[in-house]
Amino acid sequence: RSPSSARACPTLSSQLATMGRMHSKGKGISKSALPYRRTPPSWLKTNPTEVIEQICKFARKGMTPSQCGVVLRDSHGVAQVAHLTGSKILRILKKNGLAPDVPEDLYMLIKKAVSVRKHLERFRKDKDAKFRLILIESRIHRVARYYKTVKALPPTWKYESATAASLVA
C-alpha cells in the first residue's frame, strides 16, 4: 500500500506508524509507562528547589542530564523531575547556564565513533568494525542534521572524524 492511502484511512496509519530501527531489523514496541498522576508522591519530602540545586551540582561534576535523572531516581527517590519541579532536567540546566554544548545523544554517538576508530587503529583488518563505524557516522550526520534544523546546534557545526576525539575528551 502506498503512504498516501495510509493518510486517508486512520486505522491503517496507526499500523504503519511503527518506525523501524535505522540499521537493524527490529520494530520493537515495548516501552516504559509513566504514572497517570502527575503530582509527586505524598511520601516524597524533597523540595523542588533542593532538586534543582542537586541537578546543578551534578552538572558541575560533569554528569549528563540522563545521569542526573538516574541518580535522583535511584538515590533520592525522585521518579520524575518534571512532575516535582515543573520543568525537565535539560531545561533546568539551560536556565542555569549549565547545558552541554552538544546534545547528549549526539555526544554519545561521537564517543562511540571515536572508540571504534581507536579500535580500528590497532586492528586494521577488522572489516565488521569498519562497517559499524560507517553506520555510526551516518547516524551522527542524520542526528546533527536534525539538531541544526531545530537550532540546537549552530548551522556551521560539522562532524569531522579527525577532530571528534577532542570533542569527547
mmCIF file of C-alpha atoms in Angstrom:
data_model
loop_
_atom_site.group_PDB
_atom_site.id
_atom_site.type_symbol
_atom_site.label_atom_id
_atom_site.label_comp_id
_atom_site.label_asym_id
_atom_site.label_seq_id
_atom_site.Cartn_x
_atom_site.Cartn_y
_atom_site.Cartn_z
ATOM 1 C CA ARG A 1 0.000 0.000 0.000
ATOM 2 C CA SER A 2 1.147 3.487 -0.700
ATOM 3 C CA PRO A 3 1.739 6.061 2.055
ATOM 4 C CA SER A 4 -0.951 8.330 0.556
ATOM 5 C CA SER A 5 -3.621 5.687 1.193
ATOM 6 C CA ALA A 6 -2.361 5.392 4.780
ATOM 7 C CA ARG A 7 -3.201 9.068 5.389
ATOM 8 C CA ALA A 8 -6.744 8.537 4.128
ATOM 9 C CA CYS A 9 -7.530 5.676 6.491
ATOM 10 C CA PRO A 10 -6.841 6.439 10.201
ATOM 11 C CA THR A 11 -6.717 2.766 11.277
ATOM 12 C CA LEU A 12 -4.139 1.971 8.614
ATOM 13 C CA SER A 13 -1.917 4.903 9.610
ATOM 14 C CA SER A 14 -1.614 3.548 13.152
ATOM 15 C CA GLN A 15 -0.351 0.248 11.727
ATOM 16 C CA LEU A 16 2.239 1.956 9.537
ATOM 17 C CA ALA A 17 3.331 4.384 12.254
ATOM 18 C CA THR A 18 5.761 1.967 13.931
ATOM 19 C CA MET A 19 9.139 3.193 12.848
ATOM 20 C CA GLY A 20 11.821 0.560 12.424
ATOM 21 C CA ARG A 21 15.390 0.801 13.595
ATOM 22 C CA MET A 22 17.833 2.576 11.362
ATOM 23 C CA HIS A 23 20.491 -0.106 10.971
ATOM 24 C CA SER A 24 18.805 -3.335 12.105
ATOM 25 C CA LYS A 25 15.599 -5.281 11.615
ATOM 26 C CA GLY A 26 13.812 -4.538 14.910
ATOM 27 C CA LYS A 27 10.474 -2.756 15.151
ATOM 28 C CA GLY A 28 10.047 -3.115 18.903
ATOM 29 C CA ILE A 29 7.048 -1.585 20.666
ATOM 30 C CA SER A 30 7.982 -2.200 24.292
ATOM 31 C CA LYS A 31 8.386 0.921 26.402
ATOM 32 C CA SER A 32 8.012 2.124 29.957
ATOM 33 C CA ALA A 33 4.772 3.747 31.077
ATOM 34 C CA LEU A 34 4.725 6.959 33.090
ATOM 35 C CA PRO A 35 2.398 7.121 36.105
ATOM 36 C CA TYR A 36 -1.049 8.563 35.375
ATOM 37 C CA ARG A 37 -0.891 11.077 38.225
ATOM 38 C CA ARG A 38 1.483 13.952 37.546
ATOM 39 C CA THR A 39 1.726 15.021 41.180
ATOM 40 C CA PRO A 40 4.749 13.944 43.246
ATOM 41 C CA PRO A 41 4.041 11.109 45.728
ATOM 42 C CA SER A 42 2.953 12.084 49.255
ATOM 43 C CA TRP A 43 5.924 10.294 50.868
ATOM 44 C CA LEU A 44 8.481 12.399 48.970
ATOM 45 C CA LYS A 45 9.778 15.103 51.317
ATOM 46 C CA THR A 46 12.127 16.823 48.845
ATOM 47 C CA ASN A 47 11.568 20.451 47.818
ATOM 48 C CA PRO A 48 11.731 21.429 44.145
ATOM 49 C CA THR A 49 14.478 23.963 44.976
ATOM 50 C CA GLU A 50 16.579 21.203 46.581
ATOM 51 C CA VAL A 51 16.186 19.056 43.455
ATOM 52 C CA ILE A 52 17.212 21.955 41.206
ATOM 53 C CA GLU A 53 20.299 22.548 43.378
ATOM 54 C CA GLN A 54 21.147 18.825 43.203
ATOM 55 C CA ILE A 55 20.814 18.839 39.396
ATOM 56 C CA CYS A 56 23.111 21.872 39.109
ATOM 57 C CA LYS A 57 25.625 20.225 41.450
ATOM 58 C CA PHE A 58 25.632 17.029 39.389
ATOM 59 C CA ALA A 59 26.050 19.017 36.158
ATOM 60 C CA ARG A 60 29.044 20.887 37.584
ATOM 61 C CA LYS A 61 30.603 17.500 38.387
ATOM 62 C CA GLY A 62 30.307 16.658 34.675
ATOM 63 C CA MET A 63 27.268 14.381 34.698
ATOM 64 C CA THR A 64 24.941 14.262 31.702
ATOM 65 C CA PRO A 65 21.228 15.120 32.135
ATOM 66 C CA SER A 66 20.225 11.445 31.962
ATOM 67 C CA GLN A 67 22.849 10.509 34.564
ATOM 68 C CA CYS A 68 21.432 13.219 36.837
ATOM 69 C CA GLY A 69 17.963 11.702 36.409
ATOM 70 C CA VAL A 70 19.215 8.196 37.185
ATOM 71 C CA VAL A 71 20.950 9.342 40.393
ATOM 72 C CA LEU A 72 17.893 11.307 41.501
ATOM 73 C CA ARG A 73 15.647 8.312 40.816
ATOM 74 C CA ASP A 74 17.831 5.668 42.426
ATOM 75 C CA SER A 75 19.360 7.536 45.372
ATOM 76 C CA HIS A 76 16.909 10.332 46.169
ATOM 77 C CA GLY A 77 13.521 8.790 45.305
ATOM 78 C CA VAL A 78 12.581 11.398 42.681
ATOM 79 C CA ALA A 79 10.759 9.409 39.996
ATOM 80 C CA GLN A 80 10.069 12.267 37.568
ATOM 81 C CA VAL A 81 11.874 15.589 37.950
ATOM 82 C CA ALA A 82 9.331 17.319 35.689
ATOM 83 C CA HIS A 83 6.425 16.283 37.950
ATOM 84 C CA LEU A 84 8.192 17.714 41.009
ATOM 85 C CA THR A 85 9.789 20.889 39.640
ATOM 86 C CA GLY A 86 7.531 21.672 36.690
ATOM 87 C CA SER A 87 10.385 21.606 34.163
ATOM 88 C CA LYS A 88 12.651 18.931 32.742
ATOM 89 C CA ILE A 89 16.312 18.425 33.670
ATOM 90 C CA LEU A 90 17.724 19.875 30.438
ATOM 91 C CA ARG A 91 15.522 22.974 30.742
ATOM 92 C CA ILE A 92 16.718 23.466 34.330
ATOM 93 C CA LEU A 93 20.323 23.185 33.136
ATOM 94 C CA LYS A 94 19.705 25.666 30.291
ATOM 95 C CA LYS A 95 18.134 28.137 32.714
ATOM 96 C CA ASN A 96 21.218 27.937 34.948
ATOM 97 C CA GLY A 97 23.677 28.062 32.029
ATOM 98 C CA LEU A 98 24.938 24.507 32.577
ATOM 99 C CA ALA A 99 23.502 22.785 29.498
ATOM 100 C CA PRO A 100 26.005 20.833 27.376
ATOM 101 C CA ASP A 101 27.164 22.386 24.086
ATOM 102 C CA VAL A 102 26.461 19.220 22.091
ATOM 103 C CA PRO A 103 23.162 17.345 22.739
ATOM 104 C CA GLU A 104 23.636 14.202 24.790
ATOM 105 C CA ASP A 105 22.581 11.609 22.200
ATOM 106 C CA LEU A 106 24.862 13.149 19.578
ATOM 107 C CA TYR A 107 27.693 13.277 22.123
ATOM 108 C CA MET A 108 27.286 9.549 22.884
ATOM 109 C CA LEU A 109 27.311 8.668 19.172
ATOM 110 C CA ILE A 110 30.509 10.683 18.684
ATOM 111 C CA LYS A 111 32.042 8.954 21.713
ATOM 112 C CA LYS A 112 31.156 5.558 20.229
ATOM 113 C CA ALA A 113 32.633 6.505 16.839
ATOM 114 C CA VAL A 114 35.875 7.658 18.499
ATOM 115 C CA SER A 115 36.214 4.363 20.393
ATOM 116 C CA VAL A 116 35.561 2.300 17.217
ATOM 117 C CA ARG A 117 38.092 4.396 15.292
ATOM 118 C CA LYS A 118 40.646 3.843 18.070
ATOM 119 C CA HIS A 119 39.965 0.094 17.857
ATOM 120 C CA LEU A 120 40.464 0.210 14.080
ATOM 121 C CA GLU A 121 43.884 1.827 14.500
ATOM 122 C CA ARG A 122 45.021 -1.271 16.390
ATOM 123 C CA PHE A 123 43.121 -3.858 14.322
ATOM 124 C CA ARG A 124 43.158 -2.619 10.739
ATOM 125 C CA LYS A 125 41.721 -5.836 9.262
ATOM 126 C CA ASP A 126 38.530 -5.723 11.343
ATOM 127 C CA LYS A 127 36.045 -5.335 8.495
ATOM 128 C CA ASP A 128 32.979 -5.566 10.730
ATOM 129 C CA ALA A 129 34.193 -2.686 12.908
ATOM 130 C CA LYS A 130 34.824 -0.638 9.768
ATOM 131 C CA PHE A 131 31.259 -1.315 8.591
ATOM 132 C CA ARG A 132 29.836 -0.430 12.023
ATOM 133 C CA LEU A 133 31.827 2.802 12.035
ATOM 134 C CA ILE A 134 30.193 3.769 8.728
ATOM 135 C CA LEU A 135 26.757 3.114 10.262
ATOM 136 C CA ILE A 136 27.576 5.104 13.413
ATOM 137 C CA GLU A 137 28.886 8.047 11.415
ATOM 138 C CA SER A 138 25.821 8.063 9.165
ATOM 139 C CA ARG A 139 23.693 8.199 12.329
ATOM 140 C CA ILE A 140 25.824 11.109 13.587
ATOM 141 C CA HIS A 141 25.236 13.018 10.343
ATOM 142 C CA ARG A 142 21.492 12.374 10.473
ATOM 143 C CA VAL A 143 21.143 13.443 14.128
ATOM 144 C CA ALA A 144 23.323 16.510 13.524
ATOM 145 C CA ARG A 145 21.137 17.500 10.570
ATOM 146 C CA TYR A 146 18.077 17.273 12.837
ATOM 147 C CA TYR A 147 19.694 19.378 15.583
ATOM 148 C CA LYS A 148 20.651 22.031 13.037
ATOM 149 C CA THR A 149 17.038 22.303 11.864
ATOM 150 C CA VAL A 150 15.750 22.744 15.452
ATOM 151 C CA LYS A 151 18.637 25.169 16.132
ATOM 152 C CA ALA A 152 20.156 23.130 18.964
ATOM 153 C CA LEU A 153 23.433 23.181 17.006
ATOM 154 C CA PRO A 154 24.855 26.132 15.073
ATOM 155 C CA PRO A 155 24.387 25.853 11.285
ATOM 156 C CA THR A 156 28.176 25.801 10.771
ATOM 157 C CA TRP A 157 28.690 22.786 13.087
ATOM 158 C CA LYS A 158 30.189 19.822 11.245
ATOM 159 C CA TYR A 159 31.289 16.381 12.396
ATOM 160 C CA GLU A 160 34.866 15.598 11.407
ATOM 161 C CA SER A 161 36.449 12.326 12.466
ATOM 162 C CA ALA A 162 39.862 13.963 12.897
ATOM 163 C CA THR A 163 38.600 16.456 15.494
ATOM 164 C CA ALA A 164 35.993 14.188 17.095
ATOM 165 C CA ALA A 165 38.368 12.937 19.805
ATOM 166 C CA SER A 166 38.805 16.491 21.104
ATOM 167 C CA LEU A 167 35.007 16.902 21.307
ATOM 168 C CA VAL A 168 34.686 13.842 23.521
ATOM 169 C CA ALA A 169 37.756 14.330 25.721
#
